[in-house]
Amino acid sequence: MSIDGAMKAVIPAAGLGTRFLPATKVIPKEMVPILDKPAIQYVVEEAIKEGIEDILIITSRWKHSIVDHFDRSLELEYYLKEKDKDEHFHQVMDIGNMARIHYIRQKVPRGLGDALLHAKDYVGDEPFTVLLPDDIIVSDRPAIGQLMDVHRSTGGPVVALEHVPKDRISRYGVASAKRTGERTHRILDVVEKPPAEEAPSDLALIGRYVLPCEIFEAFEDIEPGYGGEIQLSDAIRYLLDDMDFTGYEFEGKRYDVGNVPGWLEANVEMALHNGQYSDIARDLIVRLHADL
Ligand code: G1P
């Protein structure tokens, strides 16, 4: 692929979702809905909006509902057509025709880096994008497109960055970085989930990346890190000696929907901005506020 060509996207969706139990005992966390759509559909749509038509979803054993969701549902389509439920019919058809989606299973949960290593053959020797479905980003221009623009101008890898308050920084990969522009930074170092007092900055890595194919060798070479798992942050750190990574403070509002507080915030705020649900959400908030 040239820098201007279409990129592939990899969406890791193999995690156990322990931050959202018991809901995620049977339902994959990526299938938990925000308003009326499962979380993973938001990131698939984000990739498609940027012209990405080829997507690999990395799943795990009990996550076949993700595969089913992006498949056709002939019985449902037939029923909706028969009942003249055109809007729903098209919604269901569109999901089934969204993009060329491939799947591979991570058999043992060995971390994000190990999950991504399963994309090695699929990706080949081109740069590729990664979207983590726990991070839903609402923005005018899709966040992954913002990063792809930076990649087109630098030719190198790009990671999404966001300033995060100190009491939450230990949940993230954290960058040590040198500002190079209004939204851009040169990444100097990355550390996965440091204790707050050891964090090199308040700049967290957020789940959008344009990565080089060399990252796969890094996954194979590095030792397990935080939590005894192969970490993407450690692989980025490993590559920093050989290549420049750009950090980009994307424009947009990000929700961490992999836990209940972030999921709640996403539902309320996104309902307030949704044509279909905004009046209901506003009335509900006004009423509840009056009762407080
Ligand atoms: C993962 C990455 C972490 C990154 C975060 C963004 O962590 O390992 O570096 O900051 O996504 O959401 P997870 O949320 O899967 O624990």
Coordinates of C-alpha atoms and ligand atoms in Angstrom, one line a residue:
M1 CA 0.0 0.0 0.0
S2 CA 1.2 3.5 -0.8
I3 CA 0.8 6.3 1.8
D4 CA -2.3 7.4 -0.2
G5 CA -3.8 3.9 -0.6
A6 CA -6.6 2.3 1.4
M7 CA -5.4 0.9 4.7
K8 CA -6.5 -2.2 6.5
A9 CA -8.0 -2.0 10.0
V10 CA -7.5 -4.4 12.9
I11 CA -10.0 -4.4 15.7
P12 CA -9.0 -6.4 18.8
A13 CA -12.1 -7.8 20.5
A14 CA -10.7 -10.8 22.4
G15 CA -10.6 -9.4 25.9
L16 CA -12.6 -10.9 28.7
G17 CA -14.4 -7.7 29.7
T18 CA -13.9 -8.2 33.4
R19 CA -14.6 -4.5 34.1
F20 CA -18.2 -5.0 33.0
L21 CA -19.2 -8.1 34.8
P22 CA -21.7 -9.6 35.2
A23 CA -23.1 -8.2 31.9
T24 CA -20.1 -9.6 30.1
K25 CA -20.3 -13.1 31.5
V26 CA -22.0 -14.3 28.2
I27 CA -22.3 -11.1 26.1
P28 CA -19.0 -9.9 24.7
K29 CA -18.2 -6.4 26.0
E30 CA -18.0 -5.3 22.4
M31 CA -21.6 -6.2 21.9
V32 CA -22.9 -4.2 24.9
P33 CA -25.0 -1.5 23.2
I34 CA -24.6 2.3 23.5
L35 CA -28.1 3.6 22.7
D36 CA -29.2 1.2 20.0
K37 CA -25.9 -0.1 18.6
P38 CA -23.3 -2.5 20.0
A39 CA -20.0 -0.7 20.8
I40 CA -18.1 -2.5 18.1
Q41 CA -20.4 -1.2 15.3
Y42 CA -19.3 2.4 16.2
V43 CA -15.6 1.6 15.5
V44 CA -16.4 -0.4 12.4
E45 CA -18.5 2.5 11.1
E46 CA -15.6 4.9 12.0
A47 CA -13.2 2.9 9.9
I48 CA -15.6 2.6 7.0
K49 CA -16.2 6.4 7.0
E50 CA -12.5 6.8 6.4
G51 CA -12.6 4.5 3.3
I52 CA -11.3 1.4 5.1
E53 CA -13.1 -1.6 3.6
D54 CA -11.0 -4.4 4.8
I55 CA -11.2 -5.2 8.5
L56 CA -9.9 -8.0 10.7
I57 CA -11.6 -8.5 14.0
I58 CA -9.7 -10.6 16.6
T59 CA -12.2 -12.4 18.7
S60 CA -12.0 -15.3 21.2
R61 CA -13.9 -18.5 21.9
W62 CA -17.3 -17.3 23.1
K63 CA -17.6 -14.2 21.0
H64 CA -19.5 -15.6 18.0
S65 CA -22.3 -13.0 18.4
I66 CA -19.8 -10.5 17.0
V67 CA -19.5 -12.6 13.8
D68 CA -23.3 -13.0 13.7
H69 CA -23.9 -9.3 14.1
F70 CA -22.0 -8.4 10.9
D71 CA -23.4 -11.4 9.0
R72 CA -26.7 -11.3 7.0
S73 CA -29.8 -12.4 9.0
L74 CA -32.0 -13.8 6.3
E75 CA -35.0 -14.7 8.6
L76 CA -35.1 -11.3 10.2
E77 CA -34.7 -9.6 6.8
Y78 CA -37.6 -11.7 5.4
Y79 CA -39.8 -10.9 8.4
L80 CA -39.1 -7.2 8.3
K81 CA -39.7 -7.1 4.5
E82 CA -43.0 -9.0 4.9
K83 CA -44.2 -6.6 7.6
D84 CA -43.2 -3.5 5.5
K85 CA -40.8 -2.4 8.3
D86 CA -38.5 -0.7 5.7
E87 CA -36.4 1.3 8.0
H88 CA -35.5 -1.7 10.2
F89 CA -35.1 -3.9 7.1
H90 CA -32.5 -1.5 5.6
Q91 CA -30.7 -1.1 9.0
V92 CA -30.3 -4.9 9.3
M93 CA -29.3 -5.3 5.6
D94 CA -26.7 -2.5 5.9
I95 CA -25.0 -4.1 8.9
G96 CA -24.6 -7.3 6.9
N97 CA -23.1 -5.5 4.0
M98 CA -20.8 -3.1 5.8
A99 CA -17.3 -4.1 4.8
R100 CA -15.2 -7.1 4.1
I101 CA -14.8 -8.3 7.7
H102 CA -12.4 -11.2 8.5
Y103 CA -12.1 -12.9 11.8
I104 CA -9.4 -14.7 13.7
R105 CA -9.5 -16.1 17.2
Q106 CA -6.9 -15.5 20.0
K107 CA -7.0 -18.8 21.8
V108 CA -5.4 -17.7 25.1
P109 CA -5.8 -14.2 26.6
R110 CA -2.1 -13.1 26.6
G111 CA -2.7 -9.4 26.1
L112 CA -3.3 -6.8 23.5
G113 CA 0.1 -7.3 21.8
D114 CA -0.4 -11.0 21.5
A115 CA -3.9 -10.4 20.1
L116 CA -2.5 -8.0 17.5
L117 CA 0.2 -10.5 16.6
H118 CA -2.7 -12.7 15.2
A119 CA -3.0 -10.0 12.4
K120 CA 0.5 -10.5 11.1
D121 CA -0.4 -12.5 8.0
Y122 CA -3.5 -10.5 7.3
V123 CA -1.6 -7.2 7.4
G124 CA 1.5 -8.2 5.4
D125 CA 4.2 -5.6 5.1
E126 CA 2.2 -2.4 5.1
P127 CA 1.3 0.1 7.8
F128 CA -2.2 -0.5 9.2
T129 CA -4.7 1.0 11.6
V130 CA -5.9 -0.3 14.9
L131 CA -9.1 0.7 16.6
L132 CA -9.9 -0.5 20.2
P133 CA -13.7 -0.8 20.6
D134 CA -13.5 0.2 24.3
D135 CA -12.8 3.7 23.1
I136 CA -15.7 5.3 21.3
I137 CA -14.8 8.7 19.9
V138 CA -17.5 11.2 18.8
S139 CA -16.0 13.8 16.4
D140 CA -16.7 15.7 13.2
R141 CA -13.8 13.9 11.4
P142 CA -13.4 10.3 12.5
A143 CA -10.4 10.0 14.9
I144 CA -8.8 7.3 12.9
G145 CA -8.9 9.6 9.8
Q146 CA -7.2 12.3 11.8
L147 CA -4.4 9.9 12.6
M148 CA -4.2 8.7 9.0
D149 CA -3.8 12.3 7.8
V150 CA -0.8 12.7 10.1
H151 CA 0.6 9.4 8.8
R152 CA 0.1 10.7 5.2
S153 CA 2.2 13.8 6.1
T154 CA 4.9 12.1 8.2
G155 CA 5.0 8.6 6.5
G156 CA 5.4 7.2 10.0
P157 CA 3.4 5.6 12.8
V158 CA 0.9 7.6 14.8
V159 CA -0.7 7.1 18.2
A160 CA -3.8 8.9 19.6
L161 CA -3.1 10.9 22.8
E162 CA -5.4 12.5 25.3
H163 CA -4.7 14.4 28.6
V164 CA -6.1 12.3 31.4
P165 CA -6.5 13.4 35.1
K166 CA -3.9 11.9 37.5
D167 CA -6.3 9.7 39.3
R168 CA -7.1 7.8 36.1
I169 CA -3.7 7.8 34.4
S170 CA -2.6 4.4 35.7
R171 CA -5.3 2.8 33.5
Y172 CA -3.5 3.7 30.3
G173 CA -0.3 3.5 28.3
V174 CA 1.4 6.8 29.1
A175 CA 3.7 8.7 26.8
S176 CA 6.7 10.8 27.6
A177 CA 6.6 13.2 24.6
K178 CA 8.0 16.4 23.2
R179 CA 5.5 18.8 21.7
T180 CA 6.1 19.5 18.0
G181 CA 2.9 21.3 17.0
E182 CA -0.5 22.4 18.2
R183 CA -1.7 18.8 18.4
T184 CA 1.4 16.8 17.6
H185 CA 4.2 15.3 19.8
R186 CA 7.3 13.2 19.2
I187 CA 7.0 10.2 21.4
L188 CA 10.1 9.7 23.5
D189 CA 8.9 6.8 25.6
V190 CA 5.8 4.8 26.5
V191 CA 5.0 2.9 29.7
E192 CA 2.0 0.7 30.2
K193 CA -0.2 1.4 33.2
P194 CA 2.3 3.1 35.5
P195 CA 1.4 4.0 39.0
A196 CA 0.1 7.6 39.0
E197 CA 3.2 8.9 40.8
E198 CA 5.5 7.3 38.2
A199 CA 3.6 8.4 35.1
P200 CA 6.0 10.3 32.8
S201 CA 3.2 12.8 31.9
D202 CA -0.6 13.1 31.7
L203 CA -0.7 12.0 28.1
A204 CA -2.5 8.7 27.7
L205 CA -2.5 6.5 24.6
I206 CA -6.0 6.1 23.4
G207 CA -7.3 3.3 21.3
R208 CA -6.5 4.5 17.8
Y209 CA -3.2 3.8 16.1
V210 CA -1.5 3.8 12.7
L211 CA 1.2 1.1 13.2
P212 CA 4.1 -0.1 11.1
C213 CA 4.4 -3.8 10.2
E214 CA 7.6 -4.0 12.2
I215 CA 5.4 -4.0 15.3
F216 CA 4.9 -7.8 14.7
E217 CA 8.6 -8.5 15.1
A218 CA 8.5 -6.4 18.3
F219 CA 5.6 -8.5 19.7
E220 CA 7.6 -11.6 19.0
D221 CA 10.8 -10.2 20.6
I222 CA 9.5 -8.5 23.7
E223 CA 8.9 -10.2 27.1
P224 CA 5.5 -10.1 28.8
G225 CA 5.1 -6.8 30.6
Y226 CA 2.2 -5.4 32.7
G227 CA -0.1 -8.1 34.0
G228 CA 2.2 -10.8 32.6
E229 CA 0.9 -10.0 29.1
I230 CA 2.4 -8.9 25.8
Q231 CA 1.7 -5.2 25.7
L232 CA 1.3 -3.0 22.6
S233 CA 2.9 -0.1 24.6
D234 CA 6.0 -2.2 25.2
A235 CA 6.3 -3.0 21.5
I236 CA 6.0 0.7 20.6
R237 CA 8.7 1.4 23.1
Y238 CA 10.9 -1.3 21.6
L239 CA 10.6 0.3 18.1
L240 CA 11.3 3.9 19.3
D241 CA 15.1 3.3 18.9
D242 CA 14.6 2.7 15.1
M243 CA 11.6 4.9 14.2
D244 CA 9.8 8.1 15.1
F245 CA 6.3 7.7 16.4
T246 CA 4.0 10.8 16.3
G247 CA 1.5 11.3 19.1
Y248 CA -1.6 13.2 18.0
E249 CA -4.1 14.9 20.4
F250 CA -7.2 14.1 18.3
E251 CA -10.2 16.3 18.2
G252 CA -13.3 14.7 19.7
K253 CA -15.0 13.4 22.8
R254 CA -13.8 10.0 23.9
Y255 CA -15.8 7.5 26.0
D256 CA -14.3 4.5 27.7
V257 CA -17.3 2.2 27.2
G258 CA -15.4 -0.8 28.7
N259 CA -16.6 0.1 32.2
V260 CA -19.9 1.1 33.6
P261 CA -19.2 4.8 34.4
G262 CA -17.9 5.5 30.9
W263 CA -20.7 3.5 29.3
L264 CA -23.2 5.5 31.3
E265 CA -21.7 8.8 30.3
A266 CA -21.6 7.7 26.6
N267 CA -25.3 6.7 26.7
V268 CA -26.5 9.9 28.3
E269 CA -24.4 12.3 26.3
M270 CA -24.9 10.5 23.0
A271 CA -28.7 10.4 23.6
L272 CA -28.7 14.2 24.2
H273 CA -27.1 14.6 20.7
N274 CA -29.2 12.0 18.9
G275 CA -32.1 13.2 16.8
Q276 CA -34.3 10.3 17.9
Y277 CA -33.6 10.3 21.6
S278 CA -32.5 13.9 22.5
D279 CA -36.0 15.1 23.7
I280 CA -36.6 12.0 25.8
A281 CA -33.1 12.3 27.3
R282 CA -33.5 16.0 28.1
D283 CA -36.9 15.6 29.6
L284 CA -35.6 12.7 31.7
I285 CA -32.6 14.7 33.0
V286 CA -34.7 17.8 33.8
R287 CA -37.2 15.6 35.7
L288 CA -34.6 13.7 37.6
H289 CA -32.7 16.8 38.4
A290 CA -35.8 18.4 39.9
D291 CA -36.2 15.3 42.1
L292 CA -32.6 15.4 43.5
Ligands
G1P1 C1 -5.2 -0.6 26.2 C2 -3.7 -0.3 26.0 C3 -3.3 1.0 26.7 C4 -4.2 2.1 26.2 C5 -5.7 1.8 26.4 C6 -6.6 2.8 25.7 O1 -5.5 -0.8 27.6 O2 -3.0 -1.4 26.6 O3 -2.0 1.3 26.5 O4 -3.9 3.3 26.9 O5 -6.0 0.5 25.8 O6 -7.9 2.6 25.9 P1 -6.8 -1.6 28.1 O7 -7.9 -0.5 28.2 O8 -7.2 -2.6 27.1 O9 -6.5 -2.1 29.4

